[in-house]
Coordinates of N, CA, C and O in Angstrom, one line a residue:
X1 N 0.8 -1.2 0.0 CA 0.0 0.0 0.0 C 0.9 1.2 0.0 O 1.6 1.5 1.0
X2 N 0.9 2.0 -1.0 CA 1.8 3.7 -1.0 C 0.6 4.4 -1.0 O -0.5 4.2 -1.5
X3 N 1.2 5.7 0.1 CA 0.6 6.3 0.9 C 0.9 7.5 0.5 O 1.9 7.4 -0.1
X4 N 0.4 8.9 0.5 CA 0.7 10.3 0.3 C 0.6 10.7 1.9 O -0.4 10.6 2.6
X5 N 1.9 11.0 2.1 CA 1.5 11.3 3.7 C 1.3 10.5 4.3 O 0.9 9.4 3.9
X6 N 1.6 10.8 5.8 CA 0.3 9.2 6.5 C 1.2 9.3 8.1 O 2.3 9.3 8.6
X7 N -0.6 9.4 8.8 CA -0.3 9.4 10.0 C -0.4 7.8 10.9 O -0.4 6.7 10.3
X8 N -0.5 8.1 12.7 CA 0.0 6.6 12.7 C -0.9 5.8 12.2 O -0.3 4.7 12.1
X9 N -1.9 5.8 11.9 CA -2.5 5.3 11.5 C -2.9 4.3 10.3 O -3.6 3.3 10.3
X10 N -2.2 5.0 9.2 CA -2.2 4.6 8.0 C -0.6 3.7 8.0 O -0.4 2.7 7.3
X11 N 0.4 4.3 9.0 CA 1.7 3.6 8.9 C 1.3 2.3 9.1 O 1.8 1.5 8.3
X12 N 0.4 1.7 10.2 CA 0.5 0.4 10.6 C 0.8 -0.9 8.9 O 1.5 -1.9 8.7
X13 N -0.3 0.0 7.9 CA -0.5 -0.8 6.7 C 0.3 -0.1 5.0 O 0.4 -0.7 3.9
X14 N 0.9 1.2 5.3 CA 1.7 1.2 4.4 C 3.1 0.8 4.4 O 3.7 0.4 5.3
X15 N 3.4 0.9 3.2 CA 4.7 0.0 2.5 C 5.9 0.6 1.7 O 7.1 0.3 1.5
X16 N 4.8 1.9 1.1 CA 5.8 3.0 0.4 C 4.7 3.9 1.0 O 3.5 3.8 1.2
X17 N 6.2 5.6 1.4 CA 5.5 6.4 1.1 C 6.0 7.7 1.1 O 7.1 8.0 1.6
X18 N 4.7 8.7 0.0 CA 5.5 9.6 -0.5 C 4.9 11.0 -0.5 O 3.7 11.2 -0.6
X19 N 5.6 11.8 -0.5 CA 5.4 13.5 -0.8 C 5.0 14.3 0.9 O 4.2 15.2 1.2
X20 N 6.1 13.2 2.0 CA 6.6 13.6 3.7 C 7.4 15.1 3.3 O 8.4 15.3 2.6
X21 N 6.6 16.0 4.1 CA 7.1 17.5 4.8 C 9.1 17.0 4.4 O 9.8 16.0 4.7
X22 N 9.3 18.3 3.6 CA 10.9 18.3 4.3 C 11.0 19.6 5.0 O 12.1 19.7 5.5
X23 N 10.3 20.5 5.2 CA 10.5 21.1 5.6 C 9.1 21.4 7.1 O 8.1 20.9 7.1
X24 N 9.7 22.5 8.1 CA 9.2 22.5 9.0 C 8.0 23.3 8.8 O 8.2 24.1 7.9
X25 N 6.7 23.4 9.5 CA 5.7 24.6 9.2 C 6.1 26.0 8.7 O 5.5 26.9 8.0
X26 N 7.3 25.9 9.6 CA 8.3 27.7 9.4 C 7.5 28.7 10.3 O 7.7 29.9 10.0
X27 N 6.4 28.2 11.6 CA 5.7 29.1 12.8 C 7.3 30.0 12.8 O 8.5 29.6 12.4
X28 N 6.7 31.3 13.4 CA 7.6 31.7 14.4 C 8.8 31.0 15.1 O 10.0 31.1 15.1
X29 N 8.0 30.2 15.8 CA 8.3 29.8 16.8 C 9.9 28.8 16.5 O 10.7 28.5 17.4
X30 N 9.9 28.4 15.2 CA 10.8 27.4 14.5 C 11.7 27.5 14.3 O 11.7 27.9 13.2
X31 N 13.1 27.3 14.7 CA 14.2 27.6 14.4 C 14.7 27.3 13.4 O 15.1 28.1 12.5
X32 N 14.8 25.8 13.3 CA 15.3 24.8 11.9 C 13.9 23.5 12.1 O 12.9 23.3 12.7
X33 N 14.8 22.7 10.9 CA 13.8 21.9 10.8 C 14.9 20.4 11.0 O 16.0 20.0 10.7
X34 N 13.8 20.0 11.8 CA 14.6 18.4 12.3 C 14.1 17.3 11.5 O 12.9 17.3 11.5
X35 N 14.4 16.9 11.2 CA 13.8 15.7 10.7 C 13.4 13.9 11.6 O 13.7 12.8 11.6
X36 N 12.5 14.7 12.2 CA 11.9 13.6 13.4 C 11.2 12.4 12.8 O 11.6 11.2 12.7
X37 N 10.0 12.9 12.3 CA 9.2 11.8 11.6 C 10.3 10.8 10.9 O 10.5 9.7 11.4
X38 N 11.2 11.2 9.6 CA 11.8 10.3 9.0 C 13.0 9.8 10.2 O 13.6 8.7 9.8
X39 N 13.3 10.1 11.1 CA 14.5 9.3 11.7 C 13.4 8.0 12.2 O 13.7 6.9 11.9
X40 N 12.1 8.3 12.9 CA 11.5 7.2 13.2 C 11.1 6.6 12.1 O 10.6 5.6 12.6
X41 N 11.0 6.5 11.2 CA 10.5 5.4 10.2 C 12.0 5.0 9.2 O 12.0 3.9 8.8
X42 N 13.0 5.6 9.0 CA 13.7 5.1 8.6 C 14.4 3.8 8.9 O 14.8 3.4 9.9
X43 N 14.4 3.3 7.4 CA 14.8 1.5 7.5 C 13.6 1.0 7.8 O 13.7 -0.1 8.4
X44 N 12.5 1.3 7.7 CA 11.1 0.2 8.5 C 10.4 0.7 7.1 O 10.5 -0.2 6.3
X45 N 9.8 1.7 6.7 CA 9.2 1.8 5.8 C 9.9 2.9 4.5 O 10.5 4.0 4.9
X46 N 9.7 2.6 3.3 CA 10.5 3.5 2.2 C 9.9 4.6 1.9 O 8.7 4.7 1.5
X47 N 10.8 5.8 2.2 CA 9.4 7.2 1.8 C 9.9 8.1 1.0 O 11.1 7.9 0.5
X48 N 9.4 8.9 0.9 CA 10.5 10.6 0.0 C 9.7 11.4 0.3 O 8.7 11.3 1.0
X49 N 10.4 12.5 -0.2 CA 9.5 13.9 0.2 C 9.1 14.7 -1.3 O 9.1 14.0 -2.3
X50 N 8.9 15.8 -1.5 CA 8.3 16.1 -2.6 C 9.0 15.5 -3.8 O 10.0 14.9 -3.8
X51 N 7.9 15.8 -5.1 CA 8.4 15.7 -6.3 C 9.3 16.5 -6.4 O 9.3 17.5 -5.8
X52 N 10.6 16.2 -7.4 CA 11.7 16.9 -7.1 C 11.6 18.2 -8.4 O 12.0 19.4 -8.5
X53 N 10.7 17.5 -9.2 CA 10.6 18.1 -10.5 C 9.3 19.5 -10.2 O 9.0 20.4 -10.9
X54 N 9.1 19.2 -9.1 CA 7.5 19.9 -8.9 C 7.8 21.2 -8.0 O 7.1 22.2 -7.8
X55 N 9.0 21.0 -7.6 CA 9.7 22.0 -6.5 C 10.2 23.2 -7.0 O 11.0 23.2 -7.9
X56 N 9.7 24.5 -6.3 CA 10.6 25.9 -7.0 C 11.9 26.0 -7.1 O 12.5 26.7 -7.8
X57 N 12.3 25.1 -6.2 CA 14.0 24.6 -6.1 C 14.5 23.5 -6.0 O 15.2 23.2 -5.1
X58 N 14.4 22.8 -7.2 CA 15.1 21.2 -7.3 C 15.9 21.2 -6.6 O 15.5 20.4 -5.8
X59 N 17.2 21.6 -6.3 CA 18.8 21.2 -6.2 C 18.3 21.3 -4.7 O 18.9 20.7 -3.7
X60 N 17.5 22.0 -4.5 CA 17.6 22.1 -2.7 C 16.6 20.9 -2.4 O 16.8 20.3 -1.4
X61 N 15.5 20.6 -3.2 CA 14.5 19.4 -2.8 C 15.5 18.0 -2.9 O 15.6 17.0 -2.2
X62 N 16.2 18.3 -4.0 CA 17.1 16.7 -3.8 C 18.2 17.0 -2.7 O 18.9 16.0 -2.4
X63 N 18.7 18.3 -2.1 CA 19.7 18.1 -0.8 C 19.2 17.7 0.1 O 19.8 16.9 0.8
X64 N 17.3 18.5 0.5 CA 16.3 18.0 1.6 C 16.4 16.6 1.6 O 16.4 16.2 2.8
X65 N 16.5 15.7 0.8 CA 15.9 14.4 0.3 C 17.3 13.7 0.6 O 17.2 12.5 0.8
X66 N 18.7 14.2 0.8 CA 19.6 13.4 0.9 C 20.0 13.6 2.5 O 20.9 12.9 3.2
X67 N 19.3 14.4 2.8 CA 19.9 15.0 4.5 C 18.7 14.2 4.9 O 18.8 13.8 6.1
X68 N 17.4 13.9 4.4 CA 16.7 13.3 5.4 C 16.3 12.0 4.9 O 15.2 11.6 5.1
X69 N 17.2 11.2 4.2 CA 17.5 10.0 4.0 C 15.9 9.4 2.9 O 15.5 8.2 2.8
X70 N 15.6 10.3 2.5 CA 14.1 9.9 1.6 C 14.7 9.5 0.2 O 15.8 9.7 -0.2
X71 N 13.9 8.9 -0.5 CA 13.9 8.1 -1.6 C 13.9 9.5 -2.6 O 13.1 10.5 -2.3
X72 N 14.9 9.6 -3.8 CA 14.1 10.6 -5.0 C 12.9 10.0 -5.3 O 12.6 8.8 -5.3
X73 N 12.1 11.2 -5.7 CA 10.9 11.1 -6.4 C 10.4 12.2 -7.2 O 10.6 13.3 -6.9
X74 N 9.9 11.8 -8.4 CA 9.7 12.9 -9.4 C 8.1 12.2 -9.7 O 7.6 11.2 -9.2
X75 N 7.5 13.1 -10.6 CA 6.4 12.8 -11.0 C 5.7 13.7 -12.4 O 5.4 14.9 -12.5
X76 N 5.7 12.4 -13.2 CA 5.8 12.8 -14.4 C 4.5 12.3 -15.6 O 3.7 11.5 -15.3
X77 N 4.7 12.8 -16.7 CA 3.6 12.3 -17.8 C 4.7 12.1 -19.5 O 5.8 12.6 -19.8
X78 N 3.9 11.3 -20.1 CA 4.3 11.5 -21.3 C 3.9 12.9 -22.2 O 4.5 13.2 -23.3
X79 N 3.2 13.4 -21.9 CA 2.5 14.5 -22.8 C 3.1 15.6 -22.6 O 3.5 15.8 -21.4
X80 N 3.3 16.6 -23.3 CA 3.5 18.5 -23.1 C 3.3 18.6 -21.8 O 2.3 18.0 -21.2
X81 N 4.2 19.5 -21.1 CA 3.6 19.8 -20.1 C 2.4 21.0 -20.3 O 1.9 21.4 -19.2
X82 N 2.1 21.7 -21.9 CA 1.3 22.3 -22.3 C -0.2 21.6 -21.6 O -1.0 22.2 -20.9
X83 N -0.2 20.7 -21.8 CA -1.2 19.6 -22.5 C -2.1 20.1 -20.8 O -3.3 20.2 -20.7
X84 N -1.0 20.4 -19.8 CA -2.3 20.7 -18.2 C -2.7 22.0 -18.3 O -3.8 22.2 -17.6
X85 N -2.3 23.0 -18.8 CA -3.1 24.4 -18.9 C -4.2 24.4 -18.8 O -4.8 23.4 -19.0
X86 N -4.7 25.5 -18.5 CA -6.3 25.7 -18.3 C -7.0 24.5 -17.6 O -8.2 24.7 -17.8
X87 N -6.8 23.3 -16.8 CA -7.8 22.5 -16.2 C -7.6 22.5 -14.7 O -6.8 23.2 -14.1
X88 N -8.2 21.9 -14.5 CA -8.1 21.6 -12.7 C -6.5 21.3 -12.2 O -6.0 22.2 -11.5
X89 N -6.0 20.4 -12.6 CA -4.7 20.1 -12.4 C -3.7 21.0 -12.8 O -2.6 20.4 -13.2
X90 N -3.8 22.6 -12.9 CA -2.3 23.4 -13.5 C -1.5 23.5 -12.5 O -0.3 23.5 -12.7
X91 N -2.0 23.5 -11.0 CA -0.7 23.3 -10.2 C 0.2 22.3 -10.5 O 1.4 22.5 -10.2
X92 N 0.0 21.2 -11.0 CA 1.7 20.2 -11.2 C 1.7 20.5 -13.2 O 1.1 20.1 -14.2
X93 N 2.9 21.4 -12.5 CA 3.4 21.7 -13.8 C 5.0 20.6 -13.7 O 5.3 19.7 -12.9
X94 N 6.1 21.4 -15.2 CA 6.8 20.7 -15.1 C 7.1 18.7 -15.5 O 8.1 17.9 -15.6
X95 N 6.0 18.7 -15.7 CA 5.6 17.1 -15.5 C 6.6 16.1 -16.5 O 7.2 15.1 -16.1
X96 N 6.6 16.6 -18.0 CA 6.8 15.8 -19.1 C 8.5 15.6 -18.7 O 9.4 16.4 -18.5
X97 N 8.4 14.1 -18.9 CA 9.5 13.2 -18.3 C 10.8 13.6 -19.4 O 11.7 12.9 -19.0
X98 N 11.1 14.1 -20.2 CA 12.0 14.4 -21.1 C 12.8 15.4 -21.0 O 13.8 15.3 -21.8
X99 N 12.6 16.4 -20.3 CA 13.0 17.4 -19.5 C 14.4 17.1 -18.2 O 15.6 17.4 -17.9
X100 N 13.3 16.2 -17.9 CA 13.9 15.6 -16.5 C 15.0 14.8 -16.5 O 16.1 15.1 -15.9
X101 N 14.7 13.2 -17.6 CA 14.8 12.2 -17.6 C 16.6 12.1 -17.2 O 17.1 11.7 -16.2
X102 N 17.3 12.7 -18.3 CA 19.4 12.9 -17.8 C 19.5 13.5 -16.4 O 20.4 13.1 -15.7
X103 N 18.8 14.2 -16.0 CA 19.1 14.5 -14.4 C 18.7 13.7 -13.3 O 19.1 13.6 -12.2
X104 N 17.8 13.4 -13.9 CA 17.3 12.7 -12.5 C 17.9 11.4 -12.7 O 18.3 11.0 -11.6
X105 N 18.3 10.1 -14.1 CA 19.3 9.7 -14.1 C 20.7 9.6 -13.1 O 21.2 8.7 -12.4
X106 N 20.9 11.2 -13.8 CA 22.6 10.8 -12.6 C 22.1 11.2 -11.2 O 22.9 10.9 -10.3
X107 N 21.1 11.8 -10.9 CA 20.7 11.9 -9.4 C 20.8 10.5 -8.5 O 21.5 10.1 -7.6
X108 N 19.4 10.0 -9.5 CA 19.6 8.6 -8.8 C 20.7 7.4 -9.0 O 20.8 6.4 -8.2
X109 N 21.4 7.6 -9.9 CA 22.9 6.5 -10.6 C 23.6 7.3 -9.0 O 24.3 6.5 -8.4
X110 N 23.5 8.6 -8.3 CA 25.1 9.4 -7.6 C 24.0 8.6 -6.0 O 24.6 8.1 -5.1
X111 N 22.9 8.7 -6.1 CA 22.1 8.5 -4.5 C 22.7 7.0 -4.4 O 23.1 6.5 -3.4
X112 N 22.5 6.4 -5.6 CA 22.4 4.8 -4.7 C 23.8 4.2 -4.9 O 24.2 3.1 -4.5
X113 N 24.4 5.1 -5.4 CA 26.0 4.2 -5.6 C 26.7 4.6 -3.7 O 27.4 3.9 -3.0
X114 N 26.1 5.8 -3.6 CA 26.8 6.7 -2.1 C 25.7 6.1 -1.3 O 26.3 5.2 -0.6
X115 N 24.6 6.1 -1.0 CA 23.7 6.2 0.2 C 22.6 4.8 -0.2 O 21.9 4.6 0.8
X116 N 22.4 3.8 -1.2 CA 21.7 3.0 -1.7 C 22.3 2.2 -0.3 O 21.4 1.7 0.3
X117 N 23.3 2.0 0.2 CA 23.3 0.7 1.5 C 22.2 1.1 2.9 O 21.8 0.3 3.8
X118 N 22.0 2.5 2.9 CA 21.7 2.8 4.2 C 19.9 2.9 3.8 O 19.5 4.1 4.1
X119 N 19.1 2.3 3.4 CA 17.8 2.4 2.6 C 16.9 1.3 4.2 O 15.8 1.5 4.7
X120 N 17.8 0.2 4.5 CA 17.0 -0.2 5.3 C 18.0 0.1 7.1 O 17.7 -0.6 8.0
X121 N 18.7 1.0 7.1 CA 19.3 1.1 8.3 C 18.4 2.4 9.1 O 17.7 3.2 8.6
X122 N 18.8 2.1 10.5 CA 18.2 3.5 11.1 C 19.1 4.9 11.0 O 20.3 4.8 11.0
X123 N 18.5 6.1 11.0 CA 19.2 7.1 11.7 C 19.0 7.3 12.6 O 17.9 7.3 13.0
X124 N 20.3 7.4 13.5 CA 20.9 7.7 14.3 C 21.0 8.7 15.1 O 20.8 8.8 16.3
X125 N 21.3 9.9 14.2 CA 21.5 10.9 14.7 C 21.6 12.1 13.4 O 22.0 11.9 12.2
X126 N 21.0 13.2 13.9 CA 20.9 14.2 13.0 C 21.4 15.7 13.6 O 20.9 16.2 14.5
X127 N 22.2 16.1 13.1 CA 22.7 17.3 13.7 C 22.9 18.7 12.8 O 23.5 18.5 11.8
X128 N 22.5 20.0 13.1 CA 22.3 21.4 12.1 C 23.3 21.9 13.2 O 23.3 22.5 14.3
X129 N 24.5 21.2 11.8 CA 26.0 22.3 12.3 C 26.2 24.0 12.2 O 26.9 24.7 12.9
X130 N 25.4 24.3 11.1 CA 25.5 25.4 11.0 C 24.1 25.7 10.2 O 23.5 24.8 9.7
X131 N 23.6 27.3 10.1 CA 22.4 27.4 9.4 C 22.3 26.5 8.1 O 21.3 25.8 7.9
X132 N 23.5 26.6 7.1 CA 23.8 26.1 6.3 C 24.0 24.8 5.8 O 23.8 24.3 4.7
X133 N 24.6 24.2 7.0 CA 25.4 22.9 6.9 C 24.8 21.6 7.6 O 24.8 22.0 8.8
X134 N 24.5 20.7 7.5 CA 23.7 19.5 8.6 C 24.5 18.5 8.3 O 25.4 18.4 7.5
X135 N 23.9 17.4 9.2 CA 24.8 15.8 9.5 C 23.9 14.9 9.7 O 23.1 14.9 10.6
X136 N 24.0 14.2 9.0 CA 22.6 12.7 9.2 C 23.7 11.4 9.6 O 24.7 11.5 8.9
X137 N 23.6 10.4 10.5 CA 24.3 9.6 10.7 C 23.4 8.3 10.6 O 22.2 8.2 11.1
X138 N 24.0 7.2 9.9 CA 23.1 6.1 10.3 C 24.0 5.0 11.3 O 25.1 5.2 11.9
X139 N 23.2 4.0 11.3 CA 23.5 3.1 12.1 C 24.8 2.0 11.9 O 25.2 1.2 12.8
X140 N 25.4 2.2 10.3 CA 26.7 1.9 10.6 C 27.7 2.8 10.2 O 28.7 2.7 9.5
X141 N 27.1 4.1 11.1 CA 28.5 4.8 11.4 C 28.5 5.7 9.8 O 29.5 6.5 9.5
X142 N 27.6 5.5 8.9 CA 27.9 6.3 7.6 C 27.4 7.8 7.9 O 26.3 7.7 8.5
X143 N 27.7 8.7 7.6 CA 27.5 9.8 7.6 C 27.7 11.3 6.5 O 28.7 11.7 5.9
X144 N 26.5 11.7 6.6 CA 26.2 12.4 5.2 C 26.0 13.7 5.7 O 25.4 13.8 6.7
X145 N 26.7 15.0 5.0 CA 27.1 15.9 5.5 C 26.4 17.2 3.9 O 26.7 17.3 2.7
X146 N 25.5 18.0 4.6 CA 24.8 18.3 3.6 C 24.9 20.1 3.5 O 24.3 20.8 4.3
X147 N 25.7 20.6 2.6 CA 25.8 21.8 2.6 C 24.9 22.8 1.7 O 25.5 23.1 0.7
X148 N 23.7 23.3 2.0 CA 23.0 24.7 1.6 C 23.8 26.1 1.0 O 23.1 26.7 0.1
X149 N 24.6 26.3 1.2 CA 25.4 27.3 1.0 C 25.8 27.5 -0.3 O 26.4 26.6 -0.8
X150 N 25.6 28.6 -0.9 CA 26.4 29.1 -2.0 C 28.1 29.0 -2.3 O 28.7 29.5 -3.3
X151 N 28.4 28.4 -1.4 CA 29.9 28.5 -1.1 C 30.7 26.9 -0.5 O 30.1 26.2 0.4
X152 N 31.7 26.6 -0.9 CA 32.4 25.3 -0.3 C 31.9 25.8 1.0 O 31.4 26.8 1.4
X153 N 32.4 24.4 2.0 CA 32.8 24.3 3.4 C 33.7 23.4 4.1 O 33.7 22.2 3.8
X154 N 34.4 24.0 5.0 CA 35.4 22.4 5.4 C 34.6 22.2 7.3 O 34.2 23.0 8.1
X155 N 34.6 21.3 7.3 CA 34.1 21.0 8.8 C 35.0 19.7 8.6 O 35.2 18.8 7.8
X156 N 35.6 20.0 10.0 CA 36.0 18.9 10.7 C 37.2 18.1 9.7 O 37.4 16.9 9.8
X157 N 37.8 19.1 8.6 CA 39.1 18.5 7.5 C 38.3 18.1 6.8 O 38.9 17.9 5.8
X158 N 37.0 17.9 6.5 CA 36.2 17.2 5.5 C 35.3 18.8 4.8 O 34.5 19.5 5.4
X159 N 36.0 19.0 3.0 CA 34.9 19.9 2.1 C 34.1 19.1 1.8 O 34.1 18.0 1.5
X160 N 33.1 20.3 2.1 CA 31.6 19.7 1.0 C 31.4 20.8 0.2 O 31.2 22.0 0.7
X161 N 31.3 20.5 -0.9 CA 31.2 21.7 -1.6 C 29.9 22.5 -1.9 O 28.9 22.3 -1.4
X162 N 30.0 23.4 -2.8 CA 28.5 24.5 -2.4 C 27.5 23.6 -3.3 O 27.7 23.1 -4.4
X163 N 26.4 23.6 -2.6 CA 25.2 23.1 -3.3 C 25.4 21.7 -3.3 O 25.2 21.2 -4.4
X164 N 25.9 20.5 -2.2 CA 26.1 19.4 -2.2 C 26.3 18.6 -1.1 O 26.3 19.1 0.1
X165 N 26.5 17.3 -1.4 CA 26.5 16.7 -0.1 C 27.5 15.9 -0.3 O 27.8 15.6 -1.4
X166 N 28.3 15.3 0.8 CA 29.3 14.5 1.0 C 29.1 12.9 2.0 O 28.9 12.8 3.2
X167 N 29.1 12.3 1.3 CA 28.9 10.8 2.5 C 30.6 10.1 2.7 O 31.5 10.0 2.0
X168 N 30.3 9.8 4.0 CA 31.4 9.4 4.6 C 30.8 8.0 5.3 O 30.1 7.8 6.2
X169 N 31.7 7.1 4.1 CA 30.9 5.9 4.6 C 31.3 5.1 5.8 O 32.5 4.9 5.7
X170 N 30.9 4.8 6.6 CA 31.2 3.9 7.8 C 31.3 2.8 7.4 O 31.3 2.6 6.2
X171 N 31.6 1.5 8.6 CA 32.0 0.4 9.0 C 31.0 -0.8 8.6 O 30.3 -1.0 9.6
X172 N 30.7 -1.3 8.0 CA 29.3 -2.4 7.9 C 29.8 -3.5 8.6 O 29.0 -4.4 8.8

């Protein structure tokens, strides 16, 4: 059963699921956004977060997506993306898969060659080094270091460069 969303409720019986918050409400009250929900379900059930193609900011929906350990996901048609104008459905623009198809390619060929082992492991631990910069750890010790920034960064002797992420694989 794949699910859009899903509270506990719906978890007990889904299997996939997709288009989970990466980001926080943004209240006042919010500093950053943690990634709570996905550390508890990681490794138990497969999910992602928005369409990557559907996002005002791709490159940042697939960093959200690698810092919080979610599956890519795009969502697409064969037809123009002309073809949705004027009807009910003009919010998912973007759609026609031919646009996409070479990026999202090496997206997913660069996700599962780096991060494809850690799909059924837990996270561990999540840490916002800097406004910019965060740290997802899983459970054997691999660790993915995800930089926002317009600009390289070195933390800890280790660059990540601007607009990217770096995995530091652990011990299996």
């Amino acid at each position: 059963l794949a699910v859009q969303g899903a509270n506990v409720y719906a978890l007990q019986a889904a299997n996939t699921m997709f288009n989970l918050p990466n980001l926080s409400s943004e209240y006042y009250v919010t500093d950053a956004t943690i990634p709570f929900y996905q550390m508890v379900i990681h490794g138990l059930i497969p999910y992602s977060g928005e369409a990557i193609n559907q996002s005002g900011d791709p490159q940042t929906s697939y960093l959200n997506a690698i810092e919080f350990g979610a599956g890519l996901f795009f969502r697409w048609m064969y037809a123009e993306n002309s073809a949705m104008k004027d009807i009910y459905f003009e919010n998912l623009f973007s759609l026609n898969y031919s646009a996409w198809i070479n990026d999202a390619t090496t997206m997913y060929e660069r996700y599962n060659r780096e991060l494809g082992h850690t799909a059924s492991m837990k996270m561990v631990d999540h840490d916002r080094i800097s406004v910019t910069l965060s740290r997802t750890v899983y459970e054997d010790g691999t660790t993915v270091y995800v930089n926002y920034a317009d600009t390289s960064v070195t933390y800890n002797g280790i660059t990540i460069n601007a607009k990217d992420y770096k995995v530091i694989k652990g011990v299996a």
